Amino acid sequence: MQYGLGDEVQRWGLAGFHGAPGWTVLRTAPFELLMKGTPPLLARLSSRLGVPAFQYNIYDSTPEFLMEVDAGGRVELSGFVGQDVTRYWNSEPPMERLETRFRIIEPSAVAAWAESAMPEARVTGWLYLSRANSPLTDFDKHWESQRADLVRWLGQLGTRIDPESQEWRVHPAHIVRRLAQSGSAFLPAEECVEPAIKTVFGGPNAKHCDNLFLVETLVPHAPMPVDGFVLYAEASSK
């Protein structure tokens, strides 16, 4: 239930509970369950309910993958899955889709709510050292452009960058908004993007939006630690 994919798992688990206002959190075992099928289960669910939805995954602390669907069942993908970069893409992902970015989800309202409800919340990032003294290959130029864009953005927010560690801290709502504008370039996935998404969209139940819910609740069939529902489905032996 923890590591399998779709039909190769004999039992499925699905739990749901309230997230931020206007959002419901779904947790599944296997954790990619709603991304399986053609069209994906997530798209079929969104079409049935008439609402947009997304699933954000982080693999081994760095690679990120984002699946978004709209109320009509349209699917948008960005990022990639660990070492298996063609998974869900069926071929090499386009270069412009390697960085996760919201293309369907409009986060303005939930980001504004998070800023008001949790004004002290912060996530951490840092600047990588400039490559200005390195040979300016096309990759170097792109790298420097992305770094400069992040510096400008932090300056617009009035964010202090520590001169020694190059560390910076911002409200998670800013990260969620940036994901709808210019993707996650130079935003550390584990320390910045993942906690920002959990905090903003998970709201008062953000702590239940990580992998521990699957491991501690769904896999062992433990009682729900939060008000909501849980369903289990067993594969037929026929």
GROMACS .gro file of N, CA and C in nm, residues 75-223:
model
  447
   75VAL      N    1  -0.598   1.791  -1.805
   75VAL     CA    2  -0.485   1.757  -1.720
   75VAL      C    3  -0.363   1.838  -1.762
   76GLU      N    4  -0.294   1.895  -1.665
   76GLU     CA    5  -0.166   1.964  -1.688
   76GLU      C    6  -0.060   1.901  -1.599
   77LEU      N    7   0.060   1.878  -1.655
   77LEU     CA    8   0.169   1.817  -1.582
   77LEU      C    9   0.289   1.910  -1.580
   78SER      N   10   0.366   1.903  -1.473
   78SER     CA   11   0.496   1.971  -1.468
   78SER      C   12   0.584   1.899  -1.368
   79GLY      N   13   0.716   1.911  -1.387
   79GLY     CA   14   0.809   1.838  -1.302
   79GLY      C   15   0.832   1.697  -1.354
   80PHE      N   16   0.896   1.613  -1.270
   80PHE     CA   17   0.925   1.476  -1.312
   80PHE      C   18   0.936   1.388  -1.189
   81VAL      N   19   0.930   1.257  -1.212
   81VAL     CA   20   0.925   1.159  -1.104
   81VAL      C   21   1.063   1.097  -1.084
   82GLY      N   22   1.135   1.143  -0.982
   82GLY     CA   23   1.262   1.082  -0.944
   82GLY      C   24   1.352   1.049  -1.062
   83GLN      N   25   1.401   0.923  -1.066
   83GLN     CA   26   1.487   0.879  -1.174
   83GLN      C   27   1.407   0.839  -1.298
   84ASP      N   28   1.277   0.822  -1.283
   84ASP     CA   29   1.191   0.779  -1.393
   84ASP      C   30   1.127   0.901  -1.457
   85VAL      N   31   1.206   0.979  -1.531
   85VAL     CA   32   1.160   1.109  -1.578
   85VAL      C   33   1.048   1.100  -1.681
   86THR      N   34   1.031   0.982  -1.746
   86THR     CA   35   0.926   0.971  -1.847
   86THR      C   36   0.791   0.928  -1.790
   87ARG      N   37   0.788   0.890  -1.661
   87ARG     CA   38   0.663   0.844  -1.603
   87ARG      C   39   0.558   0.955  -1.604
   88TYR      N   40   0.439   0.921  -1.647
   88TYR     CA   41   0.324   1.010  -1.667
   88TYR      C   42   0.339   1.097  -1.791
   89TRP      N   43   0.461   1.113  -1.842
   89TRP     CA   44   0.480   1.190  -1.965
   89TRP      C   45   0.477   1.099  -2.088
   90ASN      N   46   0.515   0.973  -2.069
   90ASN     CA   47   0.525   0.874  -2.178
   90ASN      C   48   0.641   0.902  -2.274
   91SER      N   49   0.717   1.005  -2.247
   91SER     CA   50   0.838   1.038  -2.323
   91SER      C   51   0.914   1.141  -2.240
   92GLU      N   52   1.021   1.195  -2.293
   92GLU     CA   53   1.094   1.298  -2.220
   92GLU      C   54   1.005   1.420  -2.199
   93PRO      N   55   0.994   1.471  -2.076
   93PRO     CA   56   0.911   1.590  -2.054
   93PRO      C   57   0.971   1.711  -2.124
   94PRO      N   58   0.888   1.801  -2.174
   94PRO     CA   59   0.939   1.924  -2.237
   94PRO      C   60   1.023   2.005  -2.139
   95MET      N   61   1.125   2.070  -2.189
   95MET     CA   62   1.214   2.148  -2.104
   95MET      C   63   1.138   2.253  -2.024
   96GLU      N   64   1.035   2.315  -2.086
   96GLU     CA   65   0.961   2.421  -2.018
   96GLU      C   66   0.868   2.366  -1.910
   97ARG      N   67   0.859   2.232  -1.899
   97ARG     CA   68   0.774   2.173  -1.797
   97ARG      C   69   0.854   2.104  -1.687
   98LEU      N   70   0.985   2.116  -1.687
   98LEU     CA   71   1.066   2.048  -1.586
   98LEU      C   72   1.048   2.109  -1.447
   99GLU      N   73   1.017   2.238  -1.441
   99GLU     CA   74   0.993   2.304  -1.313
   99GLU      C   75   0.844   2.304  -1.284
  100THR      N   76   0.807   2.269  -1.160
  100THR     CA   77   0.666   2.265  -1.124
  100THR      C   78   0.606   2.405  -1.127
  101ARG      N   79   0.484   2.413  -1.180
  101ARG     CA   80   0.416   2.542  -1.189
  101ARG      C   81   0.266   2.520  -1.199
  102PHE      N   82   0.190   2.599  -1.123
  102PHE     CA   83   0.044   2.595  -1.135
  102PHE      C   84   0.001   2.658  -1.267
  103ARG      N   85  -0.070   2.581  -1.346
  103ARG     CA   86  -0.126   2.633  -1.471
  103ARG      C   87  -0.278   2.632  -1.469
  104ILE      N   88  -0.337   2.551  -1.382
  104ILE     CA   89  -0.482   2.545  -1.366
  104ILE      C   90  -0.524   2.606  -1.233
  105ILE      N   91  -0.455   2.571  -1.128
  105ILE     CA   92  -0.492   2.618  -0.994
  105ILE      C   93  -0.463   2.766  -0.981
  106GLU      N   94  -0.561   2.842  -0.935
  106GLU     CA   95  -0.546   2.985  -0.907
  106GLU      C   96  -0.541   3.001  -0.755
  107PRO      N   97  -0.422   3.028  -0.700
  107PRO     CA   98  -0.406   3.025  -0.554
  107PRO      C   99  -0.427   3.158  -0.483
  108SER      N  100  -0.468   3.263  -0.553
  108SER     CA  101  -0.473   3.396  -0.491
  108SER      C  102  -0.559   3.398  -0.364
  109ALA      N  103  -0.679   3.342  -0.371
  109ALA     CA  104  -0.771   3.349  -0.258
  109ALA      C  105  -0.720   3.271  -0.138
  110VAL      N  106  -0.673   3.149  -0.161
  110VAL     CA  107  -0.626   3.069  -0.047
  110VAL      C  108  -0.495   3.125   0.008
  111ALA      N  109  -0.413   3.185  -0.076
  111ALA     CA  110  -0.290   3.248  -0.027
  111ALA      C  111  -0.322   3.368   0.062
  112ALA      N  112  -0.419   3.447   0.020
  112ALA     CA  113  -0.460   3.562   0.101
  112ALA      C  114  -0.515   3.515   0.236
  113TRP      N  115  -0.594   3.409   0.235
  113TRP     CA  116  -0.646   3.354   0.361
  113TRP      C  117  -0.531   3.311   0.451
  114ALA      N  118  -0.432   3.240   0.395
  114ALA     CA  119  -0.321   3.190   0.476
  114ALA      C  120  -0.242   3.305   0.539
  115GLU      N  121  -0.221   3.413   0.465
  115GLU     CA  122  -0.150   3.528   0.520
  115GLU      C  123  -0.225   3.588   0.637
  116SER      N  124  -0.358   3.594   0.626
  116SER     CA  125  -0.439   3.653   0.732
  116SER      C  126  -0.450   3.560   0.852
  117ALA      N  127  -0.469   3.430   0.827
  117ALA     CA  128  -0.492   3.334   0.936
  117ALA      C  129  -0.364   3.292   1.006
  118MET      N  130  -0.252   3.292   0.933
  118MET     CA  131  -0.124   3.245   0.989
  118MET      C  132  -0.013   3.345   0.958
  119PRO      N  133  -0.021   3.465   1.013
  119PRO     CA  134   0.074   3.571   0.975
  119PRO      C  135   0.219   3.540   1.011
  120GLU      N  136   0.241   3.453   1.110
  120GLU     CA  137   0.377   3.426   1.155
  120GLU      C  138   0.442   3.309   1.080
  121ALA      N  139   0.370   3.240   0.994
  121ALA     CA  140   0.424   3.123   0.924
  121ALA      C  141   0.538   3.164   0.832
  122ARG      N  142   0.641   3.081   0.824
  122ARG     CA  143   0.756   3.107   0.737
  122ARG      C  144   0.811   2.977   0.680
  123VAL      N  145   0.866   2.985   0.560
  123VAL     CA  146   0.943   2.877   0.502
  123VAL      C  147   1.080   2.933   0.465
  124THR      N  148   1.178   2.845   0.450
  124THR     CA  149   1.317   2.888   0.433
  124THR      C  150   1.372   2.848   0.297
  125GLY      N  151   1.452   2.936   0.240
  125GLY     CA  152   1.526   2.907   0.118
  125GLY      C  153   1.663   2.971   0.127
  126TRP      N  154   1.739   2.958   0.020
  126TRP     CA  155   1.872   3.021   0.019
  126TRP      C  156   1.914   3.045  -0.125
  127LEU      N  157   2.008   3.136  -0.141
  127LEU     CA  158   2.063   3.166  -0.273
  127LEU      C  159   2.188   3.085  -0.295
  128TYR      N  160   2.201   3.027  -0.413
  128TYR     CA  161   2.325   2.962  -0.451
  128TYR      C  162   2.425   3.068  -0.494
  129LEU      N  163   2.552   3.038  -0.480
  129LEU     CA  164   2.655   3.133  -0.518
  129LEU      C  165   2.648   3.162  -0.667
  130SER      N  166   2.676   3.286  -0.702
  130SER     CA  167   2.672   3.327  -0.841
  130SER      C  168   2.782   3.259  -0.921
  131ARG      N  169   2.753   3.233  -1.048
  131ARG     CA  170   2.852   3.174  -1.139
  131ARG      C  171   2.910   3.279  -1.232
  132ALA      N  172   2.909   3.402  -1.187
  132ALA     CA  173   2.950   3.513  -1.275
  132ALA      C  174   3.092   3.496  -1.326
  133ASN      N  175   3.180   3.430  -1.249
  133ASN     CA  176   3.319   3.414  -1.290
  133ASN      C  177   3.343   3.288  -1.371
  134SER      N  178   3.238   3.209  -1.394
  134SER     CA  179   3.251   3.086  -1.471
  134SER      C  180   3.232   3.117  -1.620
  135PRO      N  181   3.282   3.028  -1.705
  135PRO     CA  182   3.256   3.047  -1.849
  135PRO      C  183   3.105   3.053  -1.876
  136LEU      N  184   3.062   3.151  -1.952
  136LEU     CA  185   2.919   3.173  -1.972
  136LEU      C  186   2.866   3.087  -2.086
  137THR      N  187   2.842   2.961  -2.054
  137THR     CA  188   2.774   2.873  -2.148
  137THR      C  189   2.625   2.909  -2.147
  138ASP      N  190   2.548   2.848  -2.237
  138ASP     CA  191   2.404   2.873  -2.239
  138ASP      C  192   2.341   2.832  -2.107
  139PHE      N  193   2.389   2.722  -2.048
  139PHE     CA  194   2.334   2.680  -1.920
  139PHE      C  195   2.369   2.781  -1.811
  140ASP      N  196   2.494   2.831  -1.812
  140ASP     CA  197   2.535   2.931  -1.713
  140ASP      C  198   2.448   3.056  -1.723
  141LYS      N  199   2.420   3.099  -1.844
  141LYS     CA  200   2.339   3.219  -1.864
  141LYS      C  201   2.198   3.196  -1.812
  142HIS      N  202   2.143   3.078  -1.840
  142HIS     CA  203   2.009   3.047  -1.789
  142HIS      C  204   2.009   3.043  -1.638
  143TRP      N  205   2.112   2.981  -1.580
  143TRP     CA  206   2.125   2.969  -1.435
  143TRP      C  207   2.131   3.107  -1.371
  144GLU      N  208   2.213   3.195  -1.427
  144GLU     CA  209   2.227   3.329  -1.372
  144GLU      C  210   2.098   3.409  -1.387
  145SER      N  211   2.028   3.390  -1.497
  145SER     CA  212   1.901   3.459  -1.517
  145SER      C  213   1.798   3.417  -1.412
  146GLN      N  214   1.791   3.287  -1.383
  146GLN     CA  215   1.697   3.238  -1.284
  146GLN      C  216   1.734   3.290  -1.145
  147ARG      N  217   1.862   3.292  -1.115
  147ARG     CA  218   1.907   3.343  -0.985
  147ARG      C  219   1.874   3.491  -0.971
  148ALA      N  220   1.900   3.569  -1.075
  148ALA     CA  221   1.872   3.713  -1.071
  148ALA      C  222   1.722   3.737  -1.055
  149ASP      N  223   1.640   3.654  -1.119
  149ASP     CA  224   1.495   3.669  -1.107
  149ASP      C  225   1.450   3.645  -0.964
  150LEU      N  226   1.510   3.546  -0.898
  150LEU     CA  227   1.475   3.519  -0.759
  150LEU      C  228   1.518   3.634  -0.669
  151VAL      N  229   1.637   3.690  -0.692
  151VAL     CA  230   1.684   3.803  -0.612
  151VAL      C  231   1.591   3.922  -0.628
  152ARG      N  232   1.546   3.950  -0.751
  152ARG     CA  233   1.453   4.061  -0.773
  152ARG      C  234   1.322   4.037  -0.699
  153TRP      N  235   1.273   3.915  -0.706
  153TRP     CA  236   1.146   3.882  -0.641
  153TRP      C  237   1.157   3.900  -0.490
  154LEU      N  238   1.266   3.851  -0.431
  154LEU     CA  239   1.284   3.868  -0.287
  154LEU      C  240   1.295   4.015  -0.250
  155GLY      N  241   1.360   4.093  -0.337
  155GLY     CA  242   1.370   4.237  -0.312
  155GLY      C  243   1.234   4.304  -0.315
  156GLN      N  244   1.149   4.263  -0.406
  156GLN     CA  245   1.014   4.319  -0.414
  156GLN      C  246   0.933   4.289  -0.288
  157LEU      N  247   0.962   4.175  -0.226
  157LEU     CA  248   0.893   4.138  -0.102
  157LEU      C  249   0.954   4.205   0.021
  158GLY      N  250   1.070   4.268   0.003
  158GLY     CA  251   1.140   4.328   0.117
  158GLY      C  252   1.205   4.224   0.204
  159THR      N  253   1.243   4.111   0.147
  159THR     CA  254   1.300   4.000   0.224
  159THR      C  255   1.450   4.017   0.243
  160ARG      N  256   1.497   3.998   0.364
  160ARG     CA  257   1.639   4.008   0.394
  160ARG      C  258   1.708   3.877   0.358
  161ILE      N  259   1.821   3.886   0.289
  161ILE     CA  260   1.903   3.771   0.256
  161ILE      C  261   2.027   3.775   0.344
  162ASP      N  262   2.048   3.674   0.426
  162ASP     CA  263   2.163   3.672   0.515
  162ASP      C  264   2.291   3.674   0.432
  163PRO      N  265   2.381   3.770   0.456
  163PRO     CA  266   2.500   3.783   0.371
  163PRO      C  267   2.597   3.666   0.384
  164GLU      N  268   2.595   3.596   0.495
  164GLU     CA  269   2.688   3.484   0.514
  164GLU      C  270   2.629   3.352   0.464
  165SER      N  271   2.511   3.317   0.512
  165SER     CA  272   2.451   3.189   0.475
  165SER      C  273   2.370   3.196   0.347
  166GLN      N  274   2.338   3.319   0.301
  166GLN     CA  275   2.252   3.340   0.184
  166GLN      C  276   2.110   3.287   0.208
  167GLU      N  277   2.074   3.269   0.335
  167GLU     CA  278   1.941   3.217   0.369
  167GLU      C  279   1.839   3.330   0.369
  168TRP      N  280   1.716   3.296   0.331
  168TRP     CA  281   1.605   3.390   0.337
  168TRP      C  282   1.481   3.317   0.383
  169ARG      N  283   1.384   3.392   0.439
  169ARG     CA  284   1.261   3.335   0.489
  169ARG      C  285   1.144   3.421   0.447
  170VAL      N  286   1.037   3.356   0.398
  170VAL     CA  287   0.918   3.429   0.355
  170VAL      C  288   0.794   3.354   0.401
  171HIS      N  289   0.681   3.423   0.396
  171HIS     CA  290   0.554   3.357   0.427
  171HIS      C  291   0.523   3.256   0.317
  172PRO      N  292   0.472   3.138   0.353
  172PRO     CA  293   0.443   3.035   0.251
  172PRO      C  294   0.345   3.081   0.143
  173ALA      N  295   0.260   3.179   0.173
  173ALA     CA  296   0.167   3.229   0.071
  173ALA      C  297   0.243   3.288  -0.048
  174HIS      N  298   0.358   3.350  -0.023
  174HIS     CA  299   0.436   3.406  -0.133
  174HIS      C  300   0.488   3.296  -0.225
  175ILE      N  301   0.528   3.184  -0.168
  175ILE     CA  302   0.579   3.072  -0.248
  175ILE      C  303   0.467   3.016  -0.336
  176VAL      N  304   0.350   3.000  -0.278
  176VAL     CA  305   0.237   2.946  -0.354
  176VAL      C  306   0.200   3.040  -0.469
  177ARG      N  307   0.203   3.169  -0.445
  177ARG     CA  308   0.174   3.263  -0.553
  177ARG      C  309   0.281   3.254  -0.662
  178ARG      N  310   0.406   3.242  -0.622
  178ARG     CA  311   0.515   3.234  -0.720
  178ARG      C  312   0.502   3.109  -0.807
  179LEU      N  313   0.451   3.002  -0.750
  179LEU     CA  314   0.433   2.880  -0.828
  179LEU      C  315   0.333   2.897  -0.942
  180ALA      N  316   0.248   2.997  -0.932
  180ALA     CA  317   0.152   3.025  -1.038
  180ALA      C  318   0.207   3.124  -1.140
  181GLN      N  319   0.328   3.174  -1.115
  181GLN     CA  320   0.384   3.277  -1.202
  181GLN      C  321   0.508   3.229  -1.276
  182SER      N  322   0.607   3.182  -1.202
  182SER     CA  323   0.734   3.149  -1.267
  182SER      C  324   0.791   3.016  -1.221
  183GLY      N  325   0.706   2.930  -1.165
  183GLY     CA  326   0.753   2.798  -1.127
  183GLY      C  327   0.841   2.797  -1.004
  184SER      N  328   0.912   2.687  -0.984
  184SER     CA  329   0.984   2.666  -0.859
  184SER      C  330   1.135   2.674  -0.875
  185ALA      N  331   1.183   2.739  -0.982
  185ALA     CA  332   1.327   2.751  -1.000
  185ALA      C  333   1.392   2.814  -0.878
  186PHE      N  334   1.498   2.750  -0.827
  186PHE     CA  335   1.576   2.798  -0.715
  186PHE      C  336   1.500   2.797  -0.582
  187LEU      N  337   1.384   2.733  -0.577
  187LEU     CA  338   1.311   2.719  -0.452
  187LEU      C  339   1.333   2.577  -0.401
  188PRO      N  340   1.402   2.559  -0.287
  188PRO     CA  341   1.427   2.424  -0.237
  188PRO      C  342   1.296   2.350  -0.212
  189ALA      N  343   1.283   2.230  -0.270
  189ALA     CA  344   1.157   2.157  -0.261
  189ALA      C  345   1.123   2.117  -0.119
  190GLU      N  346   1.219   2.057  -0.049
  190GLU     CA  347   1.190   2.000   0.083
  190GLU      C  348   1.170   2.108   0.189
  191GLU      N  349   1.253   2.211   0.186
  191GLU     CA  350   1.248   2.312   0.291
  191GLU      C  351   1.152   2.426   0.259
  192CYS      N  352   1.111   2.439   0.134
  192CYS     CA  353   1.037   2.558   0.093
  192CYS      C  354   0.904   2.525   0.024
  193VAL      N  355   0.909   2.459  -0.092
  193VAL     CA  356   0.787   2.439  -0.170
  193VAL      C  357   0.691   2.344  -0.101
  194GLU      N  358   0.740   2.228  -0.057
  194GLU     CA  359   0.650   2.130   0.006
  194GLU      C  360   0.581   2.188   0.131
  195PRO      N  361   0.656   2.245   0.228
  195PRO     CA  362   0.587   2.300   0.345
  195PRO      C  363   0.495   2.418   0.311
  196ALA      N  364   0.527   2.494   0.207
  196ALA     CA  365   0.440   2.604   0.168
  196ALA      C  366   0.306   2.552   0.118
  197ILE      N  367   0.309   2.450   0.032
  197ILE     CA  368   0.185   2.393  -0.019
  197ILE      C  369   0.104   2.331   0.094
  198LYS      N  370   0.170   2.258   0.183
  198LYS     CA  371   0.098   2.196   0.295
  198LYS      C  372   0.036   2.302   0.385
  199THR      N  373   0.110   2.407   0.415
  199THR     CA  374   0.061   2.510   0.506
  199THR      C  375  -0.057   2.586   0.447
  200VAL      N  376  -0.044   2.628   0.321
  200VAL     CA  377  -0.146   2.712   0.259
  200VAL      C  378  -0.272   2.633   0.228
  201PHE      N  379  -0.258   2.518   0.163
  201PHE     CA  380  -0.376   2.442   0.121
  201PHE      C  381  -0.428   2.350   0.232
  202GLY      N  382  -0.340   2.305   0.321
  202GLY     CA  383  -0.384   2.219   0.431
  202GLY      C  384  -0.446   2.295   0.545
  203GLY      N  385  -0.413   2.424   0.558
  203GLY     CA  386  -0.474   2.507   0.661
  203GLY      C  387  -0.457   2.448   0.800
  204PRO      N  388  -0.565   2.439   0.877
  204PRO     CA  389  -0.555   2.391   1.015
  204PRO      C  390  -0.514   2.244   1.024
  205ASN      N  391  -0.523   2.170   0.915
  205ASN     CA  392  -0.484   2.028   0.916
  205ASN      C  393  -0.358   2.003   0.835
  206ALA      N  394  -0.273   2.106   0.821
  206ALA     CA  395  -0.152   2.094   0.741
  206ALA      C  396  -0.061   1.981   0.790
  207LYS      N  397  -0.058   1.957   0.921
  207LYS     CA  398   0.033   1.855   0.973
  207LYS      C  399  -0.003   1.715   0.928
  208HIS      N  400  -0.124   1.696   0.876
  208HIS     CA  401  -0.165   1.564   0.828
  208HIS      C  402  -0.145   1.549   0.677
  209CYS      N  403  -0.079   1.646   0.616
  209CYS     CA  404  -0.065   1.645   0.470
  209CYS      C  405   0.068   1.590   0.422
  210ASP      N  406   0.139   1.513   0.505
  210ASP     CA  407   0.265   1.456   0.460
  210ASP      C  408   0.259   1.304   0.460
  211ASN      N  409   0.370   1.240   0.430
  211ASN     CA  410   0.375   1.096   0.412
  211ASN      C  411   0.344   1.019   0.540
  212LEU      N  412   0.361   1.083   0.656
  212LEU     CA  413   0.335   1.013   0.781
  212LEU      C  414   0.189   0.969   0.791
  213PHE      N  415   0.097   1.043   0.731
  213PHE     CA  416  -0.043   1.004   0.737
  213PHE      C  417  -0.063   0.869   0.670
  214LEU      N  418   0.003   0.851   0.555
  214LEU     CA  419  -0.007   0.723   0.487
  214LEU      C  420   0.053   0.611   0.572
  215VAL      N  421   0.173   0.636   0.626
  215VAL     CA  422   0.246   0.533   0.701
  215VAL      C  423   0.180   0.501   0.835
  216GLU      N  424   0.131   0.604   0.903
  216GLU     CA  425   0.081   0.585   1.039
  216GLU      C  426  -0.070   0.561   1.046
  217THR      N  427  -0.143   0.596   0.941
  217THR     CA  428  -0.290   0.582   0.945
  217THR      C  429  -0.343   0.484   0.841
  218LEU      N  430  -0.315   0.509   0.713
  218LEU     CA  431  -0.376   0.427   0.609
  218LEU      C  432  -0.317   0.286   0.601
  219VAL      N  433  -0.185   0.275   0.603
  219VAL     CA  434  -0.124   0.142   0.590
  219VAL      C  435  -0.160   0.051   0.708
  220PRO      N  436  -0.150   0.097   0.833
  220PRO     CA  437  -0.187   0.009   0.946
  220PRO      C  438  -0.337   0.011   0.978
  221HIS      N  439  -0.418   0.085   0.899
  221HIS     CA  440  -0.562   0.095   0.925
  221HIS      C  441  -0.589   0.149   1.065
  222ALA      N  442  -0.511   0.249   1.104
  222ALA     CA  443  -0.527   0.310   1.237
  222ALA      C  444  -0.644   0.408   1.236
  223PRO      N  445  -0.696   0.444   1.353
  223PRO     CA  446  -0.805   0.543   1.359
  223PRO      C  447  -0.761   0.676   1.299
   0.00000   0.00000   0.00000
